[in-house]
XYZ file of C-alpha atoms in Angstrom:
358
model
C 96.489 46.056 55.731
C 94.559 48.593 53.693
C 96.577 51.527 52.371
C 93.472 53.689 52.766
C 93.220 55.629 56.014
C 90.354 57.276 57.859
C 91.732 59.355 60.700
C 89.205 59.949 63.472
C 89.174 60.801 67.163
C 89.140 57.051 67.869
C 92.220 56.239 65.798
C 94.091 59.121 67.440
C 92.944 58.154 70.938
C 93.902 54.478 70.733
C 96.710 54.568 68.172
C 95.079 52.275 65.608
C 95.044 52.541 61.825
C 91.324 52.135 61.172
C 88.187 53.200 63.121
C 86.891 49.637 63.354
C 86.350 47.818 66.671
C 85.846 44.089 67.222
C 83.667 43.789 70.310
C 84.382 41.629 73.371
C 82.039 38.720 72.637
C 82.008 36.076 75.352
C 83.471 32.708 74.240
C 84.376 34.267 70.848
C 86.794 37.177 71.332
C 89.950 35.288 72.254
C 93.624 35.936 71.461
C 93.491 34.693 67.862
C 90.629 36.957 66.800
C 91.827 39.941 68.825
C 95.400 39.723 67.524
C 94.169 39.356 63.935
C 92.063 42.488 64.355
C 94.998 44.417 65.815
C 97.331 43.260 63.031
C 94.770 44.418 60.459
C 94.760 47.896 61.993
C 91.550 47.738 64.021
C 90.896 47.505 67.746
C 90.315 43.975 69.027
C 88.819 43.482 72.474
C 89.312 40.342 74.572
C 86.178 39.096 76.334
C 87.139 38.413 79.945
C 83.674 37.961 81.479
C 83.724 34.278 80.508
C 87.321 33.810 81.669
C 88.729 33.066 85.090
C 91.470 35.395 86.262
C 94.241 32.886 85.331
C 92.613 32.426 81.904
C 92.611 36.190 81.402
C 96.286 36.362 82.361
C 97.071 33.667 79.796
C 94.896 35.320 77.131
C 96.608 38.693 77.545
C 100.038 37.045 77.348
C 99.028 35.058 74.257
C 97.627 38.131 72.525
C 100.821 40.085 73.237
C 102.837 37.220 71.746
C 100.813 37.487 68.529
C 100.810 41.268 68.101
C 102.608 44.339 69.379
C 99.727 46.612 68.378
C 97.062 48.093 70.680
C 94.202 45.897 71.883
C 91.650 46.004 74.661
C 90.040 43.861 77.352
C 86.370 43.884 78.295
C 85.749 43.645 82.045
C 82.618 43.226 84.131
C 82.746 46.216 86.439
C 80.496 44.451 88.947
C 82.684 41.322 89.220
C 84.170 40.709 92.637
C 87.680 40.539 91.151
C 87.261 43.577 88.876
C 90.023 45.483 90.697
C 92.446 42.569 90.242
C 91.653 42.463 86.535
C 92.172 46.197 86.230
C 95.529 45.848 87.976
C 96.422 43.162 85.408
C 95.580 45.506 82.526
C 97.724 48.222 84.040
C 100.624 45.877 84.752
C 100.537 44.400 81.239
C 100.114 47.822 79.612
C 96.900 46.879 77.820
C 95.805 49.912 75.834
C 92.014 49.847 76.294
C 89.671 48.850 79.124
C 86.174 48.188 77.835
C 83.133 47.810 80.098
C 79.629 46.526 79.420
C 78.586 48.114 82.708
C 80.043 51.492 83.618
C 82.842 51.301 86.195
C 82.852 53.583 89.200
C 84.580 56.924 88.997
C 87.550 55.826 91.096
C 88.273 52.863 88.816
C 88.133 55.099 85.752
C 90.593 57.485 87.415
C 92.922 54.607 88.314
C 92.979 53.357 84.731
C 93.439 56.812 83.226
C 96.274 57.628 85.617
C 98.016 54.516 84.301
C 97.503 55.528 80.675
C 94.716 53.028 79.927
C 91.951 54.290 77.632
C 88.520 53.731 79.229
C 85.626 52.926 76.886
C 82.326 51.860 78.499
C 79.401 50.606 76.410
C 76.168 52.475 77.042
C 72.573 52.226 75.896
C 71.208 55.731 76.504
C 72.344 59.333 76.220
C 71.986 59.904 79.972
C 74.404 57.046 80.652
C 76.896 58.543 78.215
C 76.674 61.868 80.022
C 77.318 60.150 83.357
C 80.412 58.197 82.298
C 81.765 61.209 80.418
C 81.487 63.273 83.604
C 83.392 60.513 85.406
C 86.263 60.736 82.928
C 85.556 58.034 80.339
C 87.643 58.629 77.211
C 85.029 57.387 74.742
C 81.825 55.346 74.641
C 80.420 52.560 72.510
C 76.702 52.970 71.884
C 74.762 49.921 70.687
C 71.345 50.200 69.112
C 68.624 47.567 69.185
C 69.872 45.851 66.025
C 72.888 44.524 67.911
C 73.314 40.970 69.125
C 73.436 39.766 72.723
C 72.124 42.100 75.409
C 70.518 44.999 73.643
C 68.057 47.837 74.073
C 64.858 48.838 72.253
C 66.098 51.959 70.408
C 67.463 51.680 66.869
C 71.027 52.809 66.209
C 69.840 55.513 63.798
C 68.046 57.215 66.694
C 70.262 56.297 69.628
C 73.510 57.374 67.966
C 72.540 61.012 67.244
C 71.003 61.371 70.698
C 74.324 60.359 72.276
C 76.381 62.481 69.904
C 74.308 65.506 70.875
C 74.797 64.765 74.577
C 78.583 64.333 74.939
C 81.821 65.731 73.552
C 83.935 62.557 73.848
C 84.379 60.153 70.894
C 81.357 57.949 70.259
C 81.694 54.551 68.574
C 78.535 53.250 66.905
C 77.441 49.612 67.245
C 74.387 47.628 66.232
C 73.707 46.923 62.556
C 77.188 47.489 61.103
C 78.907 45.052 58.767
C 80.394 46.929 55.792
C 81.972 50.149 54.529
C 78.634 51.787 53.828
C 77.800 51.482 57.504
C 81.143 52.940 58.548
C 80.684 55.861 56.157
C 77.179 56.450 57.504
C 78.345 56.364 61.128
C 81.141 58.838 60.380
C 78.613 61.078 58.616
C 76.502 61.099 61.771
C 79.576 62.256 63.685
C 80.710 58.963 65.209
C 84.422 58.235 65.568
C 84.130 54.655 64.322
C 82.044 51.498 64.385
C 82.075 48.405 66.584
C 80.957 45.024 65.267
C 80.349 41.651 66.880
C 78.491 39.318 64.540
C 80.541 40.394 61.523
C 83.785 39.433 63.326
C 82.222 36.219 64.647
C 81.767 35.247 60.997
C 85.440 35.405 59.993
C 88.027 32.681 59.495
C 89.931 33.609 62.666
C 86.808 33.244 64.803
C 87.029 30.048 66.860
C 83.284 29.395 66.614
C 82.757 25.899 65.150
C 82.357 25.857 61.369
C 78.939 24.188 61.527
C 77.743 27.020 63.761
C 79.070 29.614 61.335
C 77.147 27.865 58.551
C 74.011 28.088 60.681
C 74.454 31.862 60.927
C 75.099 32.222 57.188
C 71.944 30.278 56.343
C 69.693 32.692 58.238
C 67.669 35.617 56.889
C 66.916 39.104 58.157
C 63.882 37.926 60.106
C 65.625 35.071 61.893
C 66.662 36.796 65.131
C 64.512 37.328 68.185
C 64.843 39.386 71.358
C 64.054 37.254 74.405
C 64.147 37.789 78.156
C 63.871 34.072 78.893
C 67.616 33.371 78.755
C 68.791 35.535 81.645
C 65.970 37.906 82.460
C 67.231 40.745 80.259
C 66.552 41.533 76.561
C 68.892 39.336 74.534
C 68.985 39.193 70.708
C 69.810 35.744 69.302
C 69.043 33.390 66.455
C 65.545 32.000 66.650
C 66.075 28.278 67.299
C 63.942 25.443 68.645
C 65.582 25.911 72.045
C 64.737 29.619 72.102
C 61.180 28.835 71.058
C 60.879 26.337 73.932
C 62.280 28.899 76.368
C 59.823 31.517 75.137
C 56.921 29.190 75.867
C 58.258 27.841 79.147
C 56.825 28.752 82.525
C 58.692 30.784 85.111
C 59.499 27.841 87.389
C 60.917 25.782 84.541
C 63.221 28.595 83.498
C 64.301 29.244 87.073
C 65.122 25.582 87.736
C 67.213 25.466 84.562
C 69.011 28.621 85.712
C 69.874 27.023 89.047
C 71.376 24.009 87.249
C 73.369 26.310 84.970
C 74.611 28.303 87.961
C 75.961 25.082 89.457
C 77.633 24.161 86.159
C 79.114 27.658 85.834
C 80.503 27.325 89.373
C 82.091 23.981 88.508
C 83.556 25.253 85.235
C 85.131 28.379 86.705
C 86.137 26.916 90.055
C 84.304 29.762 91.799
C 82.995 29.314 95.323
C 79.297 29.644 96.063
C 80.157 32.621 98.263
C 81.757 34.339 95.260
C 78.738 33.650 93.084
C 76.486 35.092 95.770
C 78.638 38.229 96.079
C 78.593 38.646 92.291
C 74.837 38.197 92.356
C 74.423 40.824 95.044
C 76.576 43.239 93.033
C 74.537 42.572 89.874
C 71.272 43.072 91.739
C 72.462 46.395 93.129
C 74.080 47.847 90.006
C 71.596 46.559 87.423
C 68.432 46.728 89.536
C 67.584 43.069 88.893
C 65.149 40.783 90.647
C 66.513 37.706 92.422
C 65.058 35.552 89.645
C 67.017 37.535 87.061
C 70.189 37.234 89.142
C 69.867 33.452 89.267
C 69.023 33.323 85.572
C 72.197 35.249 84.700
C 74.102 31.938 84.723
C 71.933 30.821 81.814
C 73.520 33.327 79.469
C 77.083 32.114 79.992
C 76.342 28.393 79.882
C 73.812 28.367 77.039
C 76.059 30.616 74.948
C 79.019 28.339 75.658
C 76.978 25.347 74.474
C 76.260 27.099 71.181
C 79.434 29.008 70.392
C 82.067 26.687 71.887
C 80.555 23.218 71.884
C 78.645 23.720 68.630
C 75.368 22.463 70.099
C 72.975 24.448 67.941
C 70.104 22.339 69.278
C 70.858 23.014 72.950
C 72.721 26.317 72.958
C 71.990 29.992 72.467
C 73.493 31.801 69.474
C 73.686 35.578 70.095
C 73.240 37.379 66.796
C 72.778 40.887 65.503
C 70.192 41.496 62.795
C 73.068 41.816 60.308
C 73.268 38.013 60.405
C 70.622 37.962 57.693
C 72.704 39.996 55.257
C 76.167 38.450 55.809
C 77.042 35.752 53.288
C 80.774 35.074 53.553
C 83.648 34.161 55.901
C 86.583 36.442 55.063
C 89.793 36.718 57.015
C 89.854 39.634 59.441
C 92.420 41.416 57.255
C 90.217 41.006 54.189
C 87.190 42.233 56.097
C 88.780 45.394 57.474
C 90.451 46.185 54.162
C 87.110 45.831 52.384
C 85.256 47.957 54.935
C 87.772 50.797 54.880
C 88.100 50.813 51.089
C 84.344 50.902 50.611
C 83.891 53.564 53.285
C 86.414 55.842 51.579
C 84.627 55.338 48.259
C 81.256 56.170 49.784
C 82.578 59.250 51.578
C 84.172 60.549 48.378
C 81.001 59.865 46.381
C 78.911 61.660 48.993
C 81.265 64.633 49.033
C 80.876 64.912 45.283
C 77.160 65.524 45.744
C 77.911 68.901 47.308
C 78.005 71.575 44.618
C 79.007 75.214 44.967
C 76.795 77.498 42.915
C 77.943 80.803 41.522
């Protein structure tokens, strides 16, 4: 672990050594990666949206067996078993509850009363204001450069707009991969950075090696934002599959989504009634059309094909734009040490630019 330290509102809030967060990437952020991040002094977040409840129980237990340091779990607030998962976090004394969709005020209160730090991810200043008023302890704000589901506004514009809107710690995401980025985010006023793609491309990541090589071979212009995977803007590597989806008609995409929904049901053991209830919740909370609700199964299954099964020809590979500038596969400890060391150097160099005149 790096001997350098950057104390921020995030490190104080969570009890970690470094203001670096590994995001809850579905099919990627499992116990090995999360524990490695925690051991290196950062905040690792388990991705539970692609886990059944028993799988989440096992993942939390496994992570706790690998580290005694703080870590988090990402939960879908609109899932039908969200309350059960929150009860699990409380029972197992998980330090952080992360949400891609803001939880209701009563769930935030329940977590906070139990000592769990609540950190929703948001994509606009008005959403940050809302969750802050509900009691959220901090927020992660991801700009358009980020991988997976993303918005249209660049981090350099979204981050200051959120910082100006709320008084709680703000963690910057979207476009971060090194110490220069961390130093820049801290200069803006952020309390740390969150990274997905950079942690996906580490030795502890369970993504197949041939898939990692595919990421490393790509350039800065090799990602695309598509709505054809699940009806919402989704940044991923531009592959032949994505190109076919982009040029497919609506009925073709919908029929594929129905097949993927059936496969997702089989894989998770969920009942059709549960899938329908989840779909109704998604439609209500995210204001989706029924086509988008059905297509939501595409995201989980196509991402699984790419990131778990290694099927780069038939799977989706979520990727931030930083993919085009990453060229190595360090261990998590090496990565965090490098980021913190470089950030300290950049902060000190920047401070030296300030001169007091007589």
